[in-house]
Short mmCIF file of C-alpha atoms in Angstrom, two decimals:
data_model
loop_
_atom_site.label_atom_id
_atom_site.label_comp_id
_atom_site.label_asym_id
_atom_site.label_seq_id
_atom_site.Cartn_x
_atom_site.Cartn_y
_atom_site.Cartn_z
CA UNK A 1 -39.03 -25.38 -55.46
CA UNK A 2 -39.04 -25.38 -51.85
CA UNK A 3 -41.39 -27.98 -50.13
CA UNK A 4 -43.37 -28.08 -46.76
CA UNK A 5 -45.41 -31.02 -45.56
CA UNK A 6 -47.27 -31.76 -41.90
CA UNK A 7 -48.15 -35.88 -42.19
CA UNK A 8 -50.31 -37.46 -39.37
CA UNK A 9 -48.11 -39.94 -37.38
CA UNK A 10 -51.34 -42.10 -36.86
CA UNK A 11 -52.16 -43.23 -40.98
CA UNK A 12 -50.11 -40.77 -43.06
CA UNK A 13 -52.36 -38.46 -43.84
CA UNK A 14 -51.25 -34.67 -45.58
CA UNK A 15 -52.66 -32.13 -43.10
CA UNK A 16 -50.72 -29.44 -44.74
CA UNK A 17 -48.89 -28.72 -47.79
CA UNK A 18 -47.32 -26.11 -49.11
CA UNK A 19 -44.63 -25.39 -51.93
CA UNK A 20 -43.28 -22.12 -53.53
CA UNK A 21 -40.54 -21.30 -56.45
CA UNK A 22 -37.24 -20.33 -55.08
CA UNK A 23 -35.94 -17.24 -56.83
CA UNK A 24 -38.21 -17.64 -59.66
CA UNK A 25 -37.61 -14.27 -60.50
CA UNK A 26 -34.59 -14.52 -62.04
CA UNK A 27 -32.10 -12.14 -63.87
CA UNK A 28 -33.28 -13.43 -66.93
CA UNK A 29 -36.88 -13.36 -66.38
CA UNK A 30 -38.83 -11.60 -68.74
CA UNK A 31 -39.90 -7.69 -67.56
CA UNK A 32 -43.51 -7.91 -66.93
CA UNK A 33 -44.85 -4.42 -69.42
CA UNK A 34 -47.68 -2.15 -68.12
CA UNK A 35 -49.99 -4.20 -71.13
CA UNK A 36 -50.69 -7.88 -70.50
CA UNK A 37 -49.32 -9.47 -73.26
CA UNK A 38 -51.93 -11.77 -75.42
CA UNK A 39 -49.66 -14.69 -75.33
CA UNK A 40 -50.69 -14.89 -71.67
CA UNK A 41 -52.39 -17.94 -70.26
CA UNK A 42 -56.08 -17.44 -69.97
CA UNK A 43 -57.81 -17.67 -66.13
CA UNK A 44 -59.85 -21.10 -67.23
CA UNK A 45 -55.87 -22.43 -68.13
CA UNK A 46 -54.64 -21.81 -65.10
CA UNK A 47 -57.44 -22.85 -63.40
CA UNK A 48 -57.00 -26.24 -65.21
CA UNK A 49 -53.28 -26.14 -64.00
CA UNK A 50 -54.55 -25.80 -60.35
CA UNK A 51 -56.97 -28.70 -60.54
CA UNK A 52 -54.42 -31.02 -61.98
CA UNK A 53 -51.81 -30.55 -60.00
CA UNK A 54 -53.83 -31.25 -57.51
CA UNK A 55 -54.75 -34.44 -58.29
CA UNK A 56 -58.72 -33.46 -59.00
CA UNK A 57 -61.12 -32.48 -61.66
CA UNK A 58 -62.82 -29.12 -61.71
CA UNK A 59 -65.89 -30.55 -61.01
CA UNK A 60 -65.24 -31.51 -57.42
CA UNK A 61 -64.29 -27.41 -57.13
CA UNK A 62 -66.12 -25.16 -54.86
CA UNK A 63 -65.81 -21.99 -53.23
CA UNK A 64 -64.08 -20.51 -55.90
CA UNK A 65 -61.87 -17.26 -56.24
CA UNK A 66 -59.76 -16.54 -58.77
CA UNK A 67 -57.89 -12.77 -59.15
CA UNK A 68 -55.19 -11.42 -62.03
CA UNK A 69 -52.71 -9.82 -59.76
CA UNK A 70 -49.01 -8.28 -60.08
CA UNK A 71 -46.37 -10.24 -57.91
CA UNK A 72 -42.65 -8.97 -58.33
CA UNK A 73 -43.59 -7.11 -61.18
CA UNK A 74 -45.29 -9.89 -63.20
CA UNK A 75 -48.86 -11.24 -63.66
CA UNK A 76 -49.76 -13.78 -61.26
CA UNK A 77 -53.17 -15.66 -60.97
CA UNK A 78 -54.00 -16.44 -57.38
CA UNK A 79 -56.23 -19.02 -56.94
CA UNK A 80 -57.90 -20.55 -53.93
CA UNK A 81 -60.92 -22.90 -53.93
CA UNK A 82 -62.08 -26.33 -51.70
CA UNK A 83 -62.05 -29.43 -52.84
CA UNK A 84 -63.31 -32.80 -50.68
CA UNK A 85 -61.66 -32.02 -47.22
CA UNK A 86 -59.30 -29.73 -48.16
CA UNK A 87 -58.47 -25.81 -48.85
CA UNK A 88 -56.36 -24.79 -52.14
CA UNK A 89 -53.98 -21.78 -52.57
CA UNK A 90 -52.48 -21.45 -56.02
CA UNK A 91 -50.18 -18.56 -57.09
CA UNK A 92 -49.42 -19.53 -61.11
CA UNK A 93 -47.40 -16.91 -63.67
CA UNK A 94 -49.58 -15.85 -66.17
CA UNK A 95 -46.33 -15.64 -68.24
CA UNK A 96 -46.22 -19.48 -69.08
CA UNK A 97 -48.45 -21.06 -66.21
CA UNK A 98 -45.40 -21.91 -63.78
CA UNK A 99 -46.97 -22.52 -60.68
CA UNK A 100 -45.14 -20.44 -58.36
CA UNK A 101 -46.73 -21.36 -54.87
CA UNK A 102 -49.26 -23.51 -53.81
CA UNK A 103 -50.83 -25.00 -50.27
CA UNK A 104 -52.98 -27.40 -49.17
CA UNK A 105 -54.44 -27.79 -45.80
CA UNK A 106 -57.15 -29.53 -44.03
CA UNK A 107 -60.33 -27.70 -43.07
CA UNK A 108 -62.49 -28.20 -40.05
CA UNK A 109 -65.25 -26.71 -41.61
CA UNK A 110 -65.02 -29.60 -44.32
CA UNK A 111 -64.25 -32.07 -42.28
CA UNK A 112 -67.16 -31.46 -40.22
CA UNK A 113 -69.56 -31.25 -43.44
CA UNK A 114 -68.20 -34.52 -44.79
CA UNK A 115 -66.02 -32.49 -47.55
CA UNK A 116 -69.73 -32.21 -49.54
CA UNK A 117 -69.92 -29.28 -51.81
CA UNK A 118 -73.09 -30.15 -53.44
CA UNK A 119 -76.29 -31.32 -51.88
CA UNK A 120 -78.37 -34.29 -53.33
CA UNK A 121 -81.33 -31.87 -53.85
CA UNK A 122 -78.64 -29.73 -55.47
CA UNK A 123 -79.59 -29.47 -59.33
CA UNK A 124 -77.51 -26.57 -60.65
CA UNK A 125 -73.77 -26.91 -60.64
CA UNK A 126 -71.14 -24.41 -60.19
CA UNK A 127 -70.52 -23.96 -64.16
CA UNK A 128 -74.34 -23.90 -64.56
CA UNK A 129 -74.96 -20.80 -62.22
CA UNK A 130 -72.06 -19.28 -63.87
CA UNK A 131 -73.59 -19.59 -67.58
CA UNK A 132 -76.96 -18.25 -65.76
CA UNK A 133 -74.99 -14.93 -64.14
CA UNK A 134 -73.48 -14.75 -67.44
CA UNK A 135 -76.28 -14.87 -69.77
CA UNK A 136 -78.07 -12.32 -67.50
CA UNK A 137 -75.21 -9.80 -67.55
CA UNK A 138 -74.96 -10.20 -71.65
CA UNK A 139 -71.77 -11.99 -71.01
CA UNK A 140 -71.50 -14.73 -73.64
CA UNK A 141 -67.65 -15.23 -73.88
CA UNK A 142 -64.82 -13.25 -72.74
CA UNK A 143 -62.66 -13.63 -69.38
CA UNK A 144 -64.23 -12.52 -66.24
CA UNK A 145 -62.22 -10.80 -63.84
CA UNK A 146 -61.93 -11.44 -60.59
CA UNK A 147 -63.97 -14.10 -60.12
CA UNK A 148 -65.36 -15.53 -57.27
CA UNK A 149 -68.25 -18.46 -56.72
CA UNK A 150 -69.07 -19.37 -53.16
CA UNK A 151 -71.94 -21.74 -51.91
CA UNK A 152 -73.72 -20.42 -49.19
CA UNK A 153 -76.98 -21.28 -47.75
CA UNK A 154 -79.95 -18.85 -46.02
CA UNK A 155 -82.23 -20.44 -43.80
CA UNK A 156 -81.42 -23.93 -44.99
CA UNK A 157 -81.82 -23.04 -48.68
CA UNK A 158 -78.25 -23.11 -50.69
CA UNK A 159 -77.49 -20.47 -53.02
CA UNK A 160 -74.43 -19.76 -55.15
CA UNK A 161 -72.98 -16.20 -54.57
CA UNK A 162 -71.07 -15.01 -57.51
CA UNK A 163 -68.74 -11.77 -58.14
CA UNK A 164 -67.09 -10.77 -61.20
CA UNK A 165 -65.56 -8.06 -63.20
CA UNK A 166 -66.02 -7.39 -66.59
CA UNK A 167 -65.44 -4.07 -69.17
CA UNK A 168 -65.43 -1.83 -66.35
CA UNK A 169 -68.37 -2.95 -64.56
CA UNK A 170 -68.94 -5.47 -61.33
CA UNK A 171 -71.42 -7.78 -61.26
CA UNK A 172 -72.64 -9.57 -57.81
CA UNK A 173 -75.53 -12.50 -58.07
CA UNK A 174 -77.00 -14.59 -56.03
CA UNK A 175 -78.08 -17.69 -57.85
CA UNK A 176 -80.64 -21.10 -55.97
CA UNK A 177 -78.96 -24.08 -56.37
CA UNK A 178 -82.44 -26.16 -56.84
CA UNK A 179 -83.91 -24.15 -60.01
CA UNK A 180 -81.23 -21.77 -61.06
CA UNK A 181 -83.43 -18.80 -59.91
CA UNK A 182 -81.75 -15.35 -59.77
CA UNK A 183 -82.61 -13.74 -55.86
CA UNK A 184 -80.17 -10.88 -56.56
CA UNK A 185 -78.41 -8.99 -59.12
CA UNK A 186 -76.27 -5.75 -58.53
CA UNK A 187 -74.25 -4.03 -61.09
CA UNK A 188 -71.39 -1.36 -59.94
CA UNK A 189 -68.59 0.08 -61.13
CA UNK A 190 -65.54 -1.94 -61.41
CA UNK A 191 -62.60 -0.17 -58.78
CA UNK A 192 -59.93 -1.61 -60.49
CA UNK A 193 -58.86 0.46 -63.51
CA UNK A 194 -56.61 -1.65 -64.85
CA UNK A 195 -58.84 -4.44 -65.31
CA UNK A 196 -60.47 -2.49 -67.99
CA UNK A 197 -56.97 -1.69 -70.23
CA UNK A 198 -56.66 -5.84 -69.68
CA UNK A 199 -59.62 -6.73 -71.00
CA UNK A 200 -59.52 -4.63 -74.09
CA UNK A 201 -55.85 -6.17 -74.65
CA UNK A 202 -57.74 -9.65 -75.22
CA UNK A 203 -59.95 -8.41 -77.23
CA UNK A 204 -63.03 -9.08 -74.96
CA UNK A 205 -65.09 -6.47 -75.54
CA UNK A 206 -68.86 -6.33 -75.17
CA UNK A 207 -71.10 -3.61 -76.93
#
């Protein structure tokens, strides 16, 4: 691994941290096939690994984005999230969960907000909102691809903006943090055709 740190002289705070695997694609590395092997780790496992490495609990995470993509011929999970006053970015190999790259940076926006992802009046958590979206879409289990969950507000009223793909369809929801009410629903065809094959390989088809 190659590491890079920016540390404040005044109090020793880590302002920025980056790490990436050096030459992680070796001659002995397995060649990725066109399909996604069923032995690859799941999206949830990759997120748990990133949270553990960051030293935080998953309940502290907000503004989450997870995307499965190809990089140098292998499947990788690209994960971005906020926690406290920091923004985190991870790139994790789907084959074995190896953390290939990671970055942590102090955010001016999060500093000004005190690093609060939920107001005192918020009753609906990120997990609650995702469960509401899943139930409405009729997707009670299975992996959601290109998942994005962001906390936003409209005239001071906070809501979750949730986007994901599943079985060839792209979903977008806006769900209030106070009562879990669905403000907006949009369905469209998913632009990523390889998702369909990927999902079927996991056996997460919903009819």
